[in-house]
PDB file of C-alpha atoms in Angstrom:
ATOM      1  CA  MET A   1      14.786  -2.316 -15.690  1.00  0.00           C
ATOM      2  CA  ALA A   2      12.573  -0.935 -13.008  1.00  0.00           C
ATOM      3  CA  THR A   3       9.742  -2.971 -11.364  1.00  0.00           C
ATOM      4  CA  LEU A   4       7.092  -1.419  -9.735  1.00  0.00           C
ATOM      5  CA  LEU A   5       4.847  -3.396  -7.409  1.00  0.00           C
ATOM      6  CA  HIS A   6       1.336  -1.746  -7.320  1.00  0.00           C
ATOM      7  CA  ILE A   7      -1.060  -3.314  -4.125  1.00  0.00           C
ATOM      8  CA  ASP A   8      -5.063  -1.781  -4.786  1.00  0.00           C
ATOM      9  CA  SER A   9      -7.006  -2.074  -1.424  1.00  0.00           C
ATOM     10  CA  SER A  10     -10.319   0.518  -2.145  1.00  0.00           C
ATOM     11  CA  VAL A  11     -14.055  -2.203  -2.371  1.00  0.00           C
ATOM     12  CA  LEU A  12     -14.948   0.759  -4.861  1.00  0.00           C
ATOM     13  CA  PRO A  13     -13.683   0.274  -9.033  1.00  0.00           C
ATOM     14  CA  GLY A  14     -11.976   2.656 -11.067  1.00  0.00           C
ATOM     15  CA  LYS A  15     -12.664   6.275 -10.464  1.00  0.00           C
ATOM     16  CA  ALA A  16     -14.707   5.111  -8.168  1.00  0.00           C
ATOM     17  CA  SER A  17     -12.329   5.104  -5.943  1.00  0.00           C
ATOM     18  CA  ALA A  18     -10.126   7.726  -4.737  1.00  0.00           C
ATOM     19  CA  SER A  19      -6.657   5.691  -3.498  1.00  0.00           C
ATOM     20  CA  ARG A  20      -7.250   3.751  -7.126  1.00  0.00           C
ATOM     21  CA  ALA A  21      -7.393   7.209  -9.189  1.00  0.00           C
ATOM     22  CA  VAL A  22      -4.854   8.830  -7.549  1.00  0.00           C
ATOM     23  CA  ALA A  23      -2.782   5.687  -7.858  1.00  0.00           C
ATOM     24  CA  ASP A  24      -3.489   4.887 -11.422  1.00  0.00           C
ATOM     25  CA  ALA A  25      -1.908   8.337 -11.594  1.00  0.00           C
ATOM     26  CA  PHE A  26       1.382   7.861  -9.809  1.00  0.00           C
ATOM     27  CA  ARG A  27       1.353   4.122 -12.393  1.00  0.00           C
ATOM     28  CA  ALA A  28       0.992   6.245 -15.416  1.00  0.00           C
ATOM     29  CA  ALA A  29       4.208   8.518 -14.599  1.00  0.00           C
ATOM     30  CA  TRP A  30       5.681   5.591 -13.604  1.00  0.00           C
ATOM     31  CA  GLU A  31       5.515   3.863 -17.029  1.00  0.00           C
ATOM     32  CA  GLU A  32       5.763   6.985 -19.308  1.00  0.00           C
ATOM     33  CA  GLN A  33       8.929   6.546 -17.496  1.00  0.00           C
ATOM     34  CA  HIS A  34       9.995   3.044 -17.502  1.00  0.00           C
ATOM     35  CA  PRO A  35       7.452   1.830 -20.860  1.00  0.00           C
ATOM     36  CA  GLN A  36       9.678  -0.991 -20.932  1.00  0.00           C
ATOM     37  CA  GLY A  37       9.329  -1.600 -17.222  1.00  0.00           C
ATOM     38  CA  THR A  38       7.513  -4.209 -14.829  1.00  0.00           C
ATOM     39  CA  VAL A  39       4.585  -3.815 -12.916  1.00  0.00           C
ATOM     40  CA  ILE A  40       3.232  -6.445 -10.992  1.00  0.00           C
ATOM     41  CA  TYR A  41      -0.439  -5.672 -10.020  1.00  0.00           C
ATOM     42  CA  ARG A  42      -2.325  -7.153  -7.311  1.00  0.00           C
ATOM     43  CA  ASP A  43      -5.721  -5.978  -6.484  1.00  0.00           C
ATOM     44  CA  VAL A  44      -5.775  -7.560  -3.033  1.00  0.00           C
ATOM     45  CA  ALA A  45      -9.720  -6.023  -3.338  1.00  0.00           C
ATOM     46  CA  ALA A  46     -11.006  -8.671  -5.860  1.00  0.00           C
ATOM     47  CA  ASN A  47      -8.808 -11.195  -5.660  1.00  0.00           C
ATOM     48  CA  PRO A  48      -7.678 -11.284  -1.774  1.00  0.00           C
ATOM     49  CA  VAL A  49      -4.986 -13.085  -0.778  1.00  0.00           C
ATOM     50  CA  PRO A  50      -5.106 -15.839   1.898  1.00  0.00           C
ATOM     51  CA  HIS A  51      -5.551 -14.598   6.020  1.00  0.00           C
ATOM     52  CA  ILE A  52      -3.273 -15.730   7.521  1.00  0.00           C
ATOM     53  CA  THR A  53      -3.418 -19.356   9.612  1.00  0.00           C
ATOM     54  CA  ALA A  54      -1.765 -21.596  11.535  1.00  0.00           C
ATOM     55  CA  ASP A  55      -0.170 -23.355   8.590  1.00  0.00           C
ATOM     56  CA  ALA A  56       1.035 -20.111   6.873  1.00  0.00           C
ATOM     57  CA  HIS A  57       2.251 -19.170  10.425  1.00  0.00           C
ATOM     58  CA  THR A  58       3.844 -21.760  11.683  1.00  0.00           C
ATOM     59  CA  ALA A  59       5.697 -22.913   8.648  1.00  0.00           C
ATOM     60  CA  GLY A  60       7.494 -19.978   9.041  1.00  0.00           C
ATOM     61  CA  PHE A  61       9.440 -21.239  11.689  1.00  0.00           C
ATOM     62  CA  THR A  62       9.387 -24.784  11.164  1.00  0.00           C
ATOM     63  CA  ASP A  63      12.423 -26.246   9.249  1.00  0.00           C
ATOM     64  CA  PRO A  64      11.249 -27.233   5.758  1.00  0.00           C
ATOM     65  CA  SER A  65      11.943 -30.761   5.693  1.00  0.00           C
ATOM     66  CA  ASP A  66       9.547 -30.966   8.826  1.00  0.00           C
ATOM     67  CA  ARG A  67       6.751 -29.782   7.880  1.00  0.00           C
ATOM     68  CA  THR A  68       3.613 -30.775   6.815  1.00  0.00           C
ATOM     69  CA  PRO A  69       1.763 -30.333   3.045  1.00  0.00           C
ATOM     70  CA  GLU A  70      -0.300 -28.018   4.694  1.00  0.00           C
ATOM     71  CA  GLN A  71       1.843 -26.041   5.997  1.00  0.00           C
ATOM     72  CA  SER A  72       4.269 -26.120   3.130  1.00  0.00           C
ATOM     73  CA  ALA A  73       1.080 -25.240   0.984  1.00  0.00           C
ATOM     74  CA  ALA A  74       0.111 -22.488   2.950  1.00  0.00           C
ATOM     75  CA  PHE A  75       4.194 -21.502   2.616  1.00  0.00           C
ATOM     76  CA  ALA A  76       4.404 -20.846  -0.688  1.00  0.00           C
ATOM     77  CA  ALA A  77       1.381 -19.033  -0.652  1.00  0.00           C
ATOM     78  CA  ARG A  78       3.407 -16.230   1.508  1.00  0.00           C
ATOM     79  CA  VAL A  79       6.559 -16.415  -0.051  1.00  0.00           C
ATOM     80  CA  LYS A  80       4.956 -15.747  -3.882  1.00  0.00           C
ATOM     81  CA  LEU A  81       4.095 -12.509  -2.373  1.00  0.00           C
ATOM     82  CA  ILE A  82       7.427 -11.928  -0.418  1.00  0.00           C
ATOM     83  CA  GLU A  83       9.408 -12.312  -3.682  1.00  0.00           C
ATOM     84  CA  GLU A  84       7.155  -9.981  -5.201  1.00  0.00           C
ATOM     85  CA  LEU A  85       7.917  -7.560  -2.283  1.00  0.00           C
ATOM     86  CA  GLU A  86      11.419  -8.406  -2.958  1.00  0.00           C
ATOM     87  CA  GLN A  87      11.679  -8.175  -6.236  1.00  0.00           C
ATOM     88  CA  ALA A  88      10.365  -4.491  -6.654  1.00  0.00           C
ATOM     89  CA  ASP A  89      11.723  -1.238  -6.880  1.00  0.00           C
ATOM     90  CA  ALA A  90       9.269   0.899  -5.914  1.00  0.00           C
ATOM     91  CA  VAL A  91       6.268  -0.192  -4.119  1.00  0.00           C
ATOM     92  CA  LEU A  92       2.652   1.934  -4.637  1.00  0.00           C
ATOM     93  CA  ILE A  93      -0.003   1.054  -2.419  1.00  0.00           C
ATOM     94  CA  GLY A  94      -3.162   2.545  -1.971  1.00  0.00           C
ATOM     95  CA  ALA A  95      -4.957   2.801   1.636  1.00  0.00           C
ATOM     96  CA  PRO A  96      -8.265   3.969   1.965  1.00  0.00           C
ATOM     97  CA  MET A  97     -10.071   4.616   5.576  1.00  0.00           C
ATOM     98  CA  TYR A  98     -12.179   2.088   6.238  1.00  0.00           C
ATOM     99  CA  ASN A  99     -13.296   2.484   9.993  1.00  0.00           C
ATOM    100  CA  PHE A 100     -10.144   4.441  10.625  1.00  0.00           C
ATOM    101  CA  SER A 101      -8.340   1.897   9.508  1.00  0.00           C
ATOM    102  CA  ILE A 102      -7.155  -0.080   6.477  1.00  0.00           C
ATOM    103  CA  PRO A 103      -8.852  -2.560   3.847  1.00  0.00           C
ATOM    104  CA  SER A 104      -8.269  -6.282   6.266  1.00  0.00           C
ATOM    105  CA  THR A 105      -7.350  -7.435   2.802  1.00  0.00           C
ATOM    106  CA  LEU A 106      -3.987  -5.061   2.771  1.00  0.00           C
ATOM    107  CA  LYS A 107      -3.892  -6.276   5.948  1.00  0.00           C
ATOM    108  CA  ALA A 108      -3.866  -9.700   5.057  1.00  0.00           C
ATOM    109  CA  TRP A 109      -0.779  -9.239   2.723  1.00  0.00           C
ATOM    110  CA  LEU A 110       0.926  -7.530   5.125  1.00  0.00           C
ATOM    111  CA  ASP A 111       0.627 -10.455   7.347  1.00  0.00           C
ATOM    112  CA  ASN A 112       1.677 -12.572   4.754  1.00  0.00           C
ATOM    113  CA  VAL A 113       4.497 -10.297   3.299  1.00  0.00           C
ATOM    114  CA  ILE A 114       6.091 -10.580   7.571  1.00  0.00           C
ATOM    115  CA  LEU A 115       8.437 -12.784   8.294  1.00  0.00           C
ATOM    116  CA  PRO A 116      10.731 -12.961  10.125  1.00  0.00           C
ATOM    117  CA  GLY A 117      14.573 -13.745   9.544  1.00  0.00           C
ATOM    118  CA  ARG A 118      13.595 -12.231   5.780  1.00  0.00           C
ATOM    119  CA  THR A 119      11.419  -9.328   5.287  1.00  0.00           C
ATOM    120  CA  ALA A 120      11.886  -8.639   8.805  1.00  0.00           C
ATOM    121  CA  GLY A 121      14.324  -8.499  11.407  1.00  0.00           C
ATOM    122  CA  GLU A 122      18.117  -6.977  11.266  1.00  0.00           C
ATOM    123  CA  ASN A 123      18.837  -7.319   7.913  1.00  0.00           C
ATOM    124  CA  PRO A 124      14.831  -6.827   5.788  1.00  0.00           C
ATOM    125  CA  SER A 125      15.616  -8.388   2.459  1.00  0.00           C
ATOM    126  CA  ALA A 126      13.928  -4.972   1.010  1.00  0.00           C
ATOM    127  CA  LYS A 127      15.322  -2.714   3.062  1.00  0.00           C
ATOM    128  CA  GLY A 128      15.049   0.115   2.493  1.00  0.00           C
ATOM    129  CA  THR A 129      12.935   0.282  -0.807  1.00  0.00           C
ATOM    130  CA  PRO A 130      10.647   3.286  -1.224  1.00  0.00           C
ATOM    131  CA  VAL A 131       7.048   3.012  -0.565  1.00  0.00           C
ATOM    132  CA  THR A 132       4.212   5.768  -2.304  1.00  0.00           C
ATOM    133  CA  VAL A 133       0.947   5.171   0.242  1.00  0.00           C
ATOM    134  CA  VAL A 134      -2.509   7.000  -1.251  1.00  0.00           C
ATOM    135  CA  ALA A 135      -3.604   7.248   2.300  1.00  0.00           C
ATOM    136  CA  SER A 136      -7.554   8.825   1.310  1.00  0.00           C
ATOM    137  CA  ARG A 137     -10.509   9.099   4.138  1.00  0.00           C
ATOM    138  CA  GLY A 138     -14.057  10.478   3.861  1.00  0.00           C
ATOM    139  CA  GLY A 139     -13.331  12.969   6.516  1.00  0.00           C
ATOM    140  CA  SER A 140     -10.381  14.942   7.746  1.00  0.00           C
ATOM    141  CA  TYR A 141      -7.747  13.638  10.050  1.00  0.00           C
ATOM    142  CA  ALA A 142      -5.237  16.316  10.032  1.00  0.00           C
ATOM    143  CA  PRO A 143      -3.363  17.710  12.698  1.00  0.00           C
ATOM    144  CA  GLY A 144      -5.673  20.259  14.674  1.00  0.00           C
ATOM    145  CA  THR A 145      -9.066  18.683  13.336  1.00  0.00           C
ATOM    146  CA  PRO A 146     -11.555  17.243  15.766  1.00  0.00           C
ATOM    147  CA  ARG A 147     -10.380  13.610  14.543  1.00  0.00           C
ATOM    148  CA  GLU A 148      -6.656  14.074  14.545  1.00  0.00           C
ATOM    149  CA  GLY A 149      -6.575  10.916  17.392  1.00  0.00           C
ATOM    150  CA  CYS A 150      -9.016   8.682  15.171  1.00  0.00           C
ATOM    151  CA  GLU A 151      -5.265   8.854  12.183  1.00  0.00           C
ATOM    152  CA  PHE A 152      -4.426   5.505  12.329  1.00  0.00           C
ATOM    153  CA  VAL A 153      -3.670   4.709   8.248  1.00  0.00           C
ATOM    154  CA  GLN A 154      -1.043   6.534   8.493  1.00  0.00           C
ATOM    155  CA  THR A 155       0.444   6.356  12.131  1.00  0.00           C
ATOM    156  CA  TYR A 156       0.068   2.199  11.929  1.00  0.00           C
ATOM    157  CA  LEU A 157       1.105   1.870   8.497  1.00  0.00           C
ATOM    158  CA  GLY A 158       3.865   4.204   8.819  1.00  0.00           C
ATOM    159  CA  VAL A 159       5.837   2.291  12.152  1.00  0.00           C
ATOM    160  CA  LEU A 160       5.125  -1.284  10.310  1.00  0.00           C
ATOM    161  CA  LEU A 161       6.151  -0.159   6.844  1.00  0.00           C
ATOM    162  CA  ARG A 162       9.549   1.544   8.530  1.00  0.00           C
ATOM    163  CA  GLU A 163       9.507  -0.778  11.635  1.00  0.00           C
ATOM    164  CA  SER A 164       9.336  -3.871  10.971  1.00  0.00           C
ATOM    165  CA  LEU A 165       9.490  -4.174   6.602  1.00  0.00           C
ATOM    166  CA  GLY A 166      12.588  -1.320   6.707  1.00  0.00           C
ATOM    167  CA  LEU A 167      11.201  -0.241   4.275  1.00  0.00           C
ATOM    168  CA  GLU A 168      10.845   3.778   3.652  1.00  0.00           C
ATOM    169  CA  PRO A 169       6.791   5.394   3.214  1.00  0.00           C
ATOM    170  CA  GLU A 170       5.820   8.038   2.027  1.00  0.00           C
ATOM    171  CA  PHE A 171       2.241   9.565   2.191  1.00  0.00           C
ATOM    172  CA  ILE A 172       0.126  10.829  -0.609  1.00  0.00           C
ATOM    173  CA  VAL A 173      -3.891  11.620   1.090  1.00  0.00           C
ATOM    174  CA  PRO A 174      -6.811  12.904  -0.429  1.00  0.00           C
ATOM    175  CA  GLU A 175      -9.052  13.822   2.660  1.00  0.00           C
ATOM    176  CA  LEU A 176     -13.183  14.728   2.691  1.00  0.00           C
ATOM    177  CA  THR A 177     -13.397  12.542  -0.090  1.00  0.00           C
ATOM    178  CA  MET A 178     -17.154  11.940   0.500  1.00  0.00           C
ATOM    179  CA  ALA A 179     -17.899  15.464   1.018  1.00  0.00           C
ATOM    180  CA  PRO A 180     -19.661  15.537  -2.912  1.00  0.00           C
ATOM    181  CA  ARG A 181     -21.820  12.521  -1.735  1.00  0.00           C
ATOM    182  CA  ASN A 182     -22.705  14.086   2.161  1.00  0.00           C
ATOM    183  CA  PRO A 183     -25.257  17.062   2.282  1.00  0.00           C
ATOM    184  CA  ALA A 184     -23.708  17.784   5.174  1.00  0.00           C
ATOM    185  CA  MET A 185     -20.446  18.451   4.393  1.00  0.00           C
ATOM    186  CA  SER A 186     -21.124  20.438   1.368  1.00  0.00           C
ATOM    187  CA  GLU A 187     -20.168  23.257   2.471  1.00  0.00           C
ATOM    188  CA  LEU A 188     -16.364  21.212   2.504  1.00  0.00           C
ATOM    189  CA  ILE A 189     -16.334  20.276  -1.570  1.00  0.00           C
ATOM    190  CA  PRO A 190     -14.087  23.267  -2.608  1.00  0.00           C
ATOM    191  CA  LEU A 191     -11.834  21.515   0.343  1.00  0.00           C
ATOM    192  CA  TYR A 192     -11.811  18.552  -0.725  1.00  0.00           C
ATOM    193  CA  ARG A 193     -11.468  19.272  -4.330  1.00  0.00           C
ATOM    194  CA  ALA A 194      -7.802  21.132  -3.960  1.00  0.00           C
ATOM    195  CA  SER A 195      -6.694  18.001  -1.818  1.00  0.00           C
ATOM    196  CA  ARG A 196      -7.931  16.057  -4.903  1.00  0.00           C
ATOM    197  CA  GLU A 197      -6.026  18.060  -6.874  1.00  0.00           C
ATOM    198  CA  ARG A 198      -2.584  18.449  -4.513  1.00  0.00           C
ATOM    199  CA  ALA A 199      -3.240  14.640  -4.651  1.00  0.00           C
ATOM    200  CA  PHE A 200      -2.752  14.342  -7.969  1.00  0.00           C
ATOM    201  CA  ALA A 201       0.139  16.377  -8.765  1.00  0.00           C
ATOM    202  CA  ASP A 202       1.555  15.113  -5.668  1.00  0.00           C
ATOM    203  CA  ALA A 203       1.605  11.298  -7.601  1.00  0.00           C
ATOM    204  CA  THR A 204       3.067  12.659 -10.633  1.00  0.00           C
ATOM    205  CA  THR A 205       5.926  14.200  -9.426  1.00  0.00           C
ATOM    206  CA  LYS A 206       6.232  11.575  -6.425  1.00  0.00           C
ATOM    207  CA  ALA A 207       6.216   8.745  -9.672  1.00  0.00           C
ATOM    208  CA  LYS A 208       8.938  11.151 -12.184  1.00  0.00           C
ATOM    209  CA  GLU A 209      11.370  11.910  -9.183  1.00  0.00           C
ATOM    210  CA  LEU A 210      11.074   7.996  -7.754  1.00  0.00           C
ATOM    211  CA  ALA A 211      10.996   6.631 -11.657  1.00  0.00           C
ATOM    212  CA  GLU A 212      14.412   9.858 -12.293  1.00  0.00           C
ATOM    213  CA  ARG A 213      16.232   7.845  -8.876  1.00  0.00           C
ATOM    214  CA  PHE A 214      16.104   4.258 -10.859  1.00  0.00           C
ATOM    215  CA  ALA A 215      16.994   5.625 -14.441  1.00  0.00           C
ATOM    216  CA  MET A 216      20.873   6.719 -13.433  1.00  0.00           C
TER     217      MET A 216
END
């Protein structure tokens, strides 16, 4: 049966988080198609993975027999995360925009799983795995908007996931999520609602499409 790797990184819990809510809709549709499948779940906001240390980094370039105990322990933690990525038939990532970029906890996960010679390089071990990224943001950074040039989430993740890890990323973008809470954005609430509805619909559709793909 198919395996889904689900990564959440929003600091907000449950439905208070747009990225979590939309990712949950994706996961629910996926599980409906694969009731006997496996979901590997990591909430890197609630349970952060270690940031890369010198031991964790240098261990990747050191022969196992020459590693210090500290290098071996740090590298073992990285390997567990890498193996979860390699086992996945599909990946789901909740990536809210914080200060124009991704949460540091998500960056830490990425730094751990990117390993030249294994997950990155000429023949990435998870090459071709489809990744659905729920890239929520409080405003709009779409082409033609005043802040188009400040969109660093899709730009960064698109390059990193595709070029470094050899994955196949697609994005679902619920935007203007601050509109209901910011009086200055009240006139944008209809656009926020439309974006949210579209994101939920896209999540359900994409999950079913991928689930059918792996059912063949």
